PDB file of N, CA and C in Angstrom:
ATOM      1  N   UNK T   1     177.054  25.496 103.777  1.00  0.00           N
ATOM      2  CA  UNK T   1     176.092  25.147 104.498  1.00  0.00           C
ATOM      3  C   UNK T   1     175.884  23.852 104.798  1.00  0.00           C
ATOM      4  N   UNK T   2     175.629  23.291 106.215  1.00  0.00           N
ATOM      5  CA  UNK T   2     175.567  21.770 106.357  1.00  0.00           C
ATOM      6  C   UNK T   2     174.095  21.381 106.340  1.00  0.00           C
ATOM      7  N   UNK T   3     173.622  20.115 105.670  1.00  0.00           N
ATOM      8  CA  UNK T   3     172.518  19.780 105.688  1.00  0.00           C
ATOM      9  C   UNK T   3     172.018  18.743 106.655  1.00  0.00           C
ATOM     10  N   UNK T   4     170.627  19.120 107.321  1.00  0.00           N
ATOM     11  CA  UNK T   4     170.348  17.764 107.878  1.00  0.00           C
ATOM     12  C   UNK T   4     170.388  16.856 107.563  1.00  0.00           C
ATOM     13  N   UNK T   5     170.689  15.552 108.369  1.00  0.00           N
ATOM     14  CA  UNK T   5     170.261  14.070 108.018  1.00  0.00           C
ATOM     15  C   UNK T   5     169.091  13.842 107.138  1.00  0.00           C
ATOM     16  N   UNK T   6     168.739  12.984 106.309  1.00  0.00           N
ATOM     17  CA  UNK T   6     167.945  12.525 105.390  1.00  0.00           C
ATOM     18  C   UNK T   6     166.593  12.119 106.558  1.00  0.00           C
ATOM     19  N   UNK T   7     165.243  12.986 105.850  1.00  0.00           N
ATOM     20  CA  UNK T   7     164.544  12.745 107.038  1.00  0.00           C
ATOM     21  C   UNK T   7     163.471  12.672 105.834  1.00  0.00           C
ATOM     22  N   UNK T   8     161.975  12.184 106.731  1.00  0.00           N
ATOM     23  CA  UNK T   8     160.737  11.706 106.890  1.00  0.00           C
ATOM     24  C   UNK T   8     159.474  13.183 106.753  1.00  0.00           C
ATOM     25  N   UNK T   9     159.306  13.637 105.378  1.00  0.00           N
ATOM     26  CA  UNK T   9     157.988  14.486 105.829  1.00  0.00           C
ATOM     27  C   UNK T   9     156.765  13.814 106.403  1.00  0.00           C
ATOM     28  N   UNK T  10     156.487  14.538 107.818  1.00  0.00           N
ATOM     29  CA  UNK T  10     155.032  14.484 108.298  1.00  0.00           C
ATOM     30  C   UNK T  10     154.885  15.371 108.947  1.00  0.00           C
ATOM     31  N   UNK T  11     153.387  15.099 109.460  1.00  0.00           N
ATOM     32  CA  UNK T  11     152.914  16.510 110.209  1.00  0.00           C
ATOM     33  C   UNK T  11     153.217  16.151 111.749  1.00  0.00           C
ATOM     34  N   UNK T  12     153.086  17.601 112.380  1.00  0.00           N
ATOM     35  CA  UNK T  12     153.367  17.608 113.836  1.00  0.00           C
ATOM     36  C   UNK T  12     152.576  16.875 114.649  1.00  0.00           C
ATOM     37  N   UNK T  13     151.008  16.708 114.188  1.00  0.00           N
ATOM     38  CA  UNK T  13     150.336  16.154 114.828  1.00  0.00           C
ATOM     39  C   UNK T  13     150.495  14.646 114.754  1.00  0.00           C
ATOM     40  N   UNK T  14     151.599  14.324 114.028  1.00  0.00           N
ATOM     41  CA  UNK T  14     151.752  12.478 113.903  1.00  0.00           C
ATOM     42  C   UNK T  14     152.727  12.490 114.612  1.00  0.00           C
ATOM     43  N   UNK T  15     153.676  13.380 115.293  1.00  0.00           N
ATOM     44  CA  UNK T  15     154.709  13.446 116.008  1.00  0.00           C
ATOM     45  C   UNK T  15     154.236  12.649 117.256  1.00  0.00           C
ATOM     46  N   UNK T  16     154.953  11.756 118.204  1.00  0.00           N
ATOM     47  CA  UNK T  16     154.666  11.455 119.420  1.00  0.00           C
ATOM     48  C   UNK T  16     155.360  12.050 120.402  1.00  0.00           C
ATOM     49  N   UNK T  17     154.699  12.359 121.418  1.00  0.00           N
ATOM     50  CA  UNK T  17     154.778  13.289 122.497  1.00  0.00           C
ATOM     51  C   UNK T  17     156.487  12.565 122.962  1.00  0.00           C
ATOM     52  N   UNK T  18     157.493  13.350 123.319  1.00  0.00           N
ATOM     53  CA  UNK T  18     158.682  12.880 123.602  1.00  0.00           C
ATOM     54  C   UNK T  18     159.606  12.667 122.201  1.00  0.00           C
ATOM     55  N   UNK T  19     158.849  12.923 121.133  1.00  0.00           N
ATOM     56  CA  UNK T  19     159.728  12.206 119.860  1.00  0.00           C
ATOM     57  C   UNK T  19     160.799  13.115 119.289  1.00  0.00           C
ATOM     58  N   UNK T  20     161.823  13.686 119.058  1.00  0.00           N
ATOM     59  CA  UNK T  20     162.750  14.563 118.304  1.00  0.00           C
ATOM     60  C   UNK T  20     162.687  14.512 116.784  1.00  0.00           C
ATOM     61  N   UNK T  21     162.043  15.886 116.567  1.00  0.00           N
ATOM     62  CA  UNK T  21     161.843  16.365 114.846  1.00  0.00           C
ATOM     63  C   UNK T  21     162.470  17.299 114.821  1.00  0.00           C
ATOM     64  N   UNK T  22     162.988  17.395 113.262  1.00  0.00           N
ATOM     65  CA  UNK T  22     163.392  18.826 112.202  1.00  0.00           C
ATOM     66  C   UNK T  22     162.096  19.650 112.035  1.00  0.00           C
ATOM     67  N   UNK T  23     162.499  20.460 112.243  1.00  0.00           N
ATOM     68  CA  UNK T  23     161.414  21.900 111.831  1.00  0.00           C
ATOM     69  C   UNK T  23     162.293  22.783 110.667  1.00  0.00           C
ATOM     70  N   UNK T  24     161.949  22.666 109.316  1.00  0.00           N
ATOM     71  CA  UNK T  24     162.521  23.391 108.173  1.00  0.00           C
ATOM     72  C   UNK T  24     162.290  24.960 107.982  1.00  0.00           C
ATOM     73  N   UNK T  25     161.557  25.051 108.796  1.00  0.00           N
ATOM     74  CA  UNK T  25     161.306  26.938 108.779  1.00  0.00           C
ATOM     75  C   UNK T  25     162.572  27.365 109.773  1.00  0.00           C
ATOM     76  N   UNK T  26     162.478  26.690 111.098  1.00  0.00           N
ATOM     77  CA  UNK T  26     164.219  27.264 111.603  1.00  0.00           C
ATOM     78  C   UNK T  26     164.914  26.392 111.562  1.00  0.00           C
ATOM     79  N   UNK T  27     164.782  24.939 110.748  1.00  0.00           N
ATOM     80  CA  UNK T  27     166.165  24.683 110.806  1.00  0.00           C
ATOM     81  C   UNK T  27     167.066  23.854 111.967  1.00  0.00           C
ATOM     82  N   UNK T  28     165.967  23.379 113.022  1.00  0.00           N
ATOM     83  CA  UNK T  28     166.481  23.510 114.156  1.00  0.00           C
ATOM     84  C   UNK T  28     165.588  21.903 114.519  1.00  0.00           C
ATOM     85  N   UNK T  29     166.325  21.493 115.147  1.00  0.00           N
ATOM     86  CA  UNK T  29     165.132  20.527 115.990  1.00  0.00           C
ATOM     87  C   UNK T  29     164.573  20.530 117.738  1.00  0.00           C
ATOM     88  N   UNK T  30     163.779  20.122 117.659  1.00  0.00           N
ATOM     89  CA  UNK T  30     162.643  19.928 118.856  1.00  0.00           C
ATOM     90  C   UNK T  30     162.149  18.431 118.995  1.00  0.00           C
ATOM     91  N   UNK T  31     161.973  18.882 120.674  1.00  0.00           N
ATOM     92  CA  UNK T  31     161.071  17.014 120.984  1.00  0.00           C
ATOM     93  C   UNK T  31     159.892  18.290 121.572  1.00  0.00           C
ATOM     94  N   UNK T  32     158.594  17.220 120.863  1.00  0.00           N
ATOM     95  CA  UNK T  32     157.382  17.032 121.429  1.00  0.00           C
ATOM     96  C   UNK T  32     157.141  16.969 122.304  1.00  0.00           C
ATOM     97  N   UNK T  33     156.197  18.361 123.317  1.00  0.00           N
ATOM     98  CA  UNK T  33     156.143  18.621 124.622  1.00  0.00           C
ATOM     99  C   UNK T  33     154.342  17.839 124.849  1.00  0.00           C
ATOM    100  N   UNK T  34     153.810  18.279 123.984  1.00  0.00           N
ATOM    101  CA  UNK T  34     152.060  17.887 124.017  1.00  0.00           C
ATOM    102  C   UNK T  34     151.655  18.179 122.639  1.00  0.00           C
ATOM    103  N   UNK T  35     150.774  18.606 122.747  1.00  0.00           N
ATOM    104  CA  UNK T  35     149.771  18.513 121.087  1.00  0.00           C
ATOM    105  C   UNK T  35     150.064  19.654 120.313  1.00  0.00           C
ATOM    106  N   UNK T  36     150.513  20.750 121.421  1.00  0.00           N
ATOM    107  CA  UNK T  36     150.533  22.299 120.768  1.00  0.00           C
ATOM    108  C   UNK T  36     152.026  22.878 120.949  1.00  0.00           C
ATOM    109  N   UNK T  37     152.797  21.990 121.790  1.00  0.00           N
ATOM    110  CA  UNK T  37     153.940  22.781 122.425  1.00  0.00           C
ATOM    111  C   UNK T  37     155.262  21.656 121.924  1.00  0.00           C
ATOM    112  N   UNK T  38     156.533  22.451 121.581  1.00  0.00           N
ATOM    113  CA  UNK T  38     157.724  21.401 121.419  1.00  0.00           C
ATOM    114  C   UNK T  38     158.882  22.418 122.058  1.00  0.00           C
ATOM    115  N   UNK T  39     160.458  22.110 122.604  1.00  0.00           N
ATOM    116  CA  UNK T  39     161.137  22.700 122.924  1.00  0.00           C
ATOM    117  C   UNK T  39     162.120  22.362 121.738  1.00  0.00           C
ATOM    118  N   UNK T  40     163.052  23.520 121.461  1.00  0.00           N
ATOM    119  CA  UNK T  40     163.819  23.483 120.828  1.00  0.00           C
ATOM    120  C   UNK T  40     164.899  22.895 121.757  1.00  0.00           C
ATOM    121  N   UNK T  41     165.708  22.048 120.882  1.00  0.00           N
ATOM    122  CA  UNK T  41     166.862  21.389 121.767  1.00  0.00           C
ATOM    123  C   UNK T  41     168.342  21.359 121.033  1.00  0.00           C
ATOM    124  N   UNK T  42     168.330  21.791 119.737  1.00  0.00           N
ATOM    125  CA  UNK T  42     169.510  22.109 118.960  1.00  0.00           C
ATOM    126  C   UNK T  42     169.639  23.749 118.908  1.00  0.00           C
ATOM    127  N   UNK T  43     170.876  24.401 118.477  1.00  0.00           N
ATOM    128  CA  UNK T  43     171.621  25.689 118.507  1.00  0.00           C
ATOM    129  C   UNK T  43     170.849  26.509 119.304  1.00  0.00           C
ATOM    130  N   UNK T  44     170.118  27.633 119.678  1.00  0.00           N
ATOM    131  CA  UNK T  44     170.247  28.390 121.229  1.00  0.00           C
ATOM    132  C   UNK T  44     169.413  27.849 122.347  1.00  0.00           C
ATOM    133  N   UNK T  45     168.136  26.314 121.654  1.00  0.00           N
ATOM    134  CA  UNK T  45     167.629  25.715 122.856  1.00  0.00           C
ATOM    135  C   UNK T  45     168.199  25.105 123.837  1.00  0.00           C
ATOM    136  N   UNK T  46     167.704  25.032 124.785  1.00  0.00           N
ATOM    137  CA  UNK T  46     168.303  24.115 125.786  1.00  0.00           C
ATOM    138  C   UNK T  46     167.064  23.252 126.458  1.00  0.00           C
ATOM    139  N   UNK T  47     165.730  23.353 125.620  1.00  0.00           N
ATOM    140  CA  UNK T  47     164.769  22.288 125.681  1.00  0.00           C
ATOM    141  C   UNK T  47     163.928  22.878 126.563  1.00  0.00           C
ATOM    142  N   UNK T  48     164.321  23.937 127.619  1.00  0.00           N
ATOM    143  CA  UNK T  48     163.615  24.907 128.731  1.00  0.00           C
ATOM    144  C   UNK T  48     162.267  26.019 127.866  1.00  0.00           C
ATOM    145  N   UNK T  49     162.701  26.166 126.977  1.00  0.00           N
ATOM    146  CA  UNK T  49     161.819  26.816 126.603  1.00  0.00           C
ATOM    147  C   UNK T  49     160.699  26.556 125.290  1.00  0.00           C
ATOM    148  N   UNK T  50     159.245  26.378 125.622  1.00  0.00           N
ATOM    149  CA  UNK T  50     158.754  25.653 124.448  1.00  0.00           C
ATOM    150  C   UNK T  50     158.214  26.419 123.195  1.00  0.00           C
ATOM    151  N   UNK T  51     157.479  25.946 122.406  1.00  0.00           N
ATOM    152  CA  UNK T  51     157.473  27.279 121.134  1.00  0.00           C
ATOM    153  C   UNK T  51     155.880  26.371 120.586  1.00  0.00           C
ATOM    154  N   UNK T  52     155.307  27.001 120.355  1.00  0.00           N
ATOM    155  CA  UNK T  52     153.867  26.772 119.724  1.00  0.00           C
ATOM    156  C   UNK T  52     153.751  25.775 118.238  1.00  0.00           C
ATOM    157  N   UNK T  53     153.552  24.865 118.105  1.00  0.00           N
ATOM    158  CA  UNK T  53     153.189  24.485 116.416  1.00  0.00           C
ATOM    159  C   UNK T  53     151.657  24.525 116.202  1.00  0.00           C
ATOM    160  N   UNK T  54     151.136  24.535 115.020  1.00  0.00           N
ATOM    161  CA  UNK T  54     150.056  23.807 114.550  1.00  0.00           C
ATOM    162  C   UNK T  54     150.239  22.732 114.225  1.00  0.00           C
ATOM    163  N   UNK T  55     148.925  21.897 114.158  1.00  0.00           N
ATOM    164  CA  UNK T  55     148.900  20.153 114.274  1.00  0.00           C
ATOM    165  C   UNK T  55     149.362  19.810 112.508  1.00  0.00           C
ATOM    166  N   UNK T  56     148.828  21.052 111.857  1.00  0.00           N
ATOM    167  CA  UNK T  56     149.411  20.674 110.500  1.00  0.00           C
ATOM    168  C   UNK T  56     150.734  21.170 110.116  1.00  0.00           C
ATOM    169  N   UNK T  57     151.566  21.434 110.582  1.00  0.00           N
ATOM    170  CA  UNK T  57     152.522  21.904 110.205  1.00  0.00           C
ATOM    171  C   UNK T  57     153.449  20.803 109.945  1.00  0.00           C
ATOM    172  N   UNK T  58     154.485  21.022 108.591  1.00  0.00           N
ATOM    173  CA  UNK T  58     155.186  19.666 108.231  1.00  0.00           C
ATOM    174  C   UNK T  58     156.341  19.968 108.851  1.00  0.00           C
ATOM    175  N   UNK T  59     156.903  18.664 109.403  1.00  0.00           N
ATOM    176  CA  UNK T  59     158.180  18.724 110.234  1.00  0.00           C
ATOM    177  C   UNK T  59     158.812  17.168 109.311  1.00  0.00           C
ATOM    178  N   UNK T  60     159.846  16.910 109.559  1.00  0.00           N
ATOM    179  CA  UNK T  60     161.080  15.785 109.460  1.00  0.00           C
ATOM    180  C   UNK T  60     161.315  14.908 110.528  1.00  0.00           C
ATOM    181  N   UNK T  61     160.927  13.629 110.319  1.00  0.00           N
ATOM    182  CA  UNK T  61     161.297  12.843 111.537  1.00  0.00           C
ATOM    183  C   UNK T  61     163.023  12.079 110.982  1.00  0.00           C
ATOM    184  N   UNK T  62     163.752  11.967 111.206  1.00  0.00           N
ATOM    185  CA  UNK T  62     165.401  11.844 110.801  1.00  0.00           C
ATOM    186  C   UNK T  62     165.026  10.378 110.599  1.00  0.00           C
ATOM    187  N   UNK T  63     165.829   9.595 109.522  1.00  0.00           N
ATOM    188  CA  UNK T  63     165.572   8.419 109.142  1.00  0.00           C
ATOM    189  C   UNK T  63     167.017   7.362 109.600  1.00  0.00           C
TER     190      UNK T  63
END
């Protein structure tokens, strides 16, 4: 099983709009679109379908 690159844990609310982040629940990368939505850009995601996140969801930012 492939491990994601080392990352720093943060909250979804602290991710900048347009920034790429790692979601440990889905084990995929997303790009934040606004204060509640992000689009998956790895796996089956092509960045076109938004997914809802909570402000206090823990995510990772690659180091």
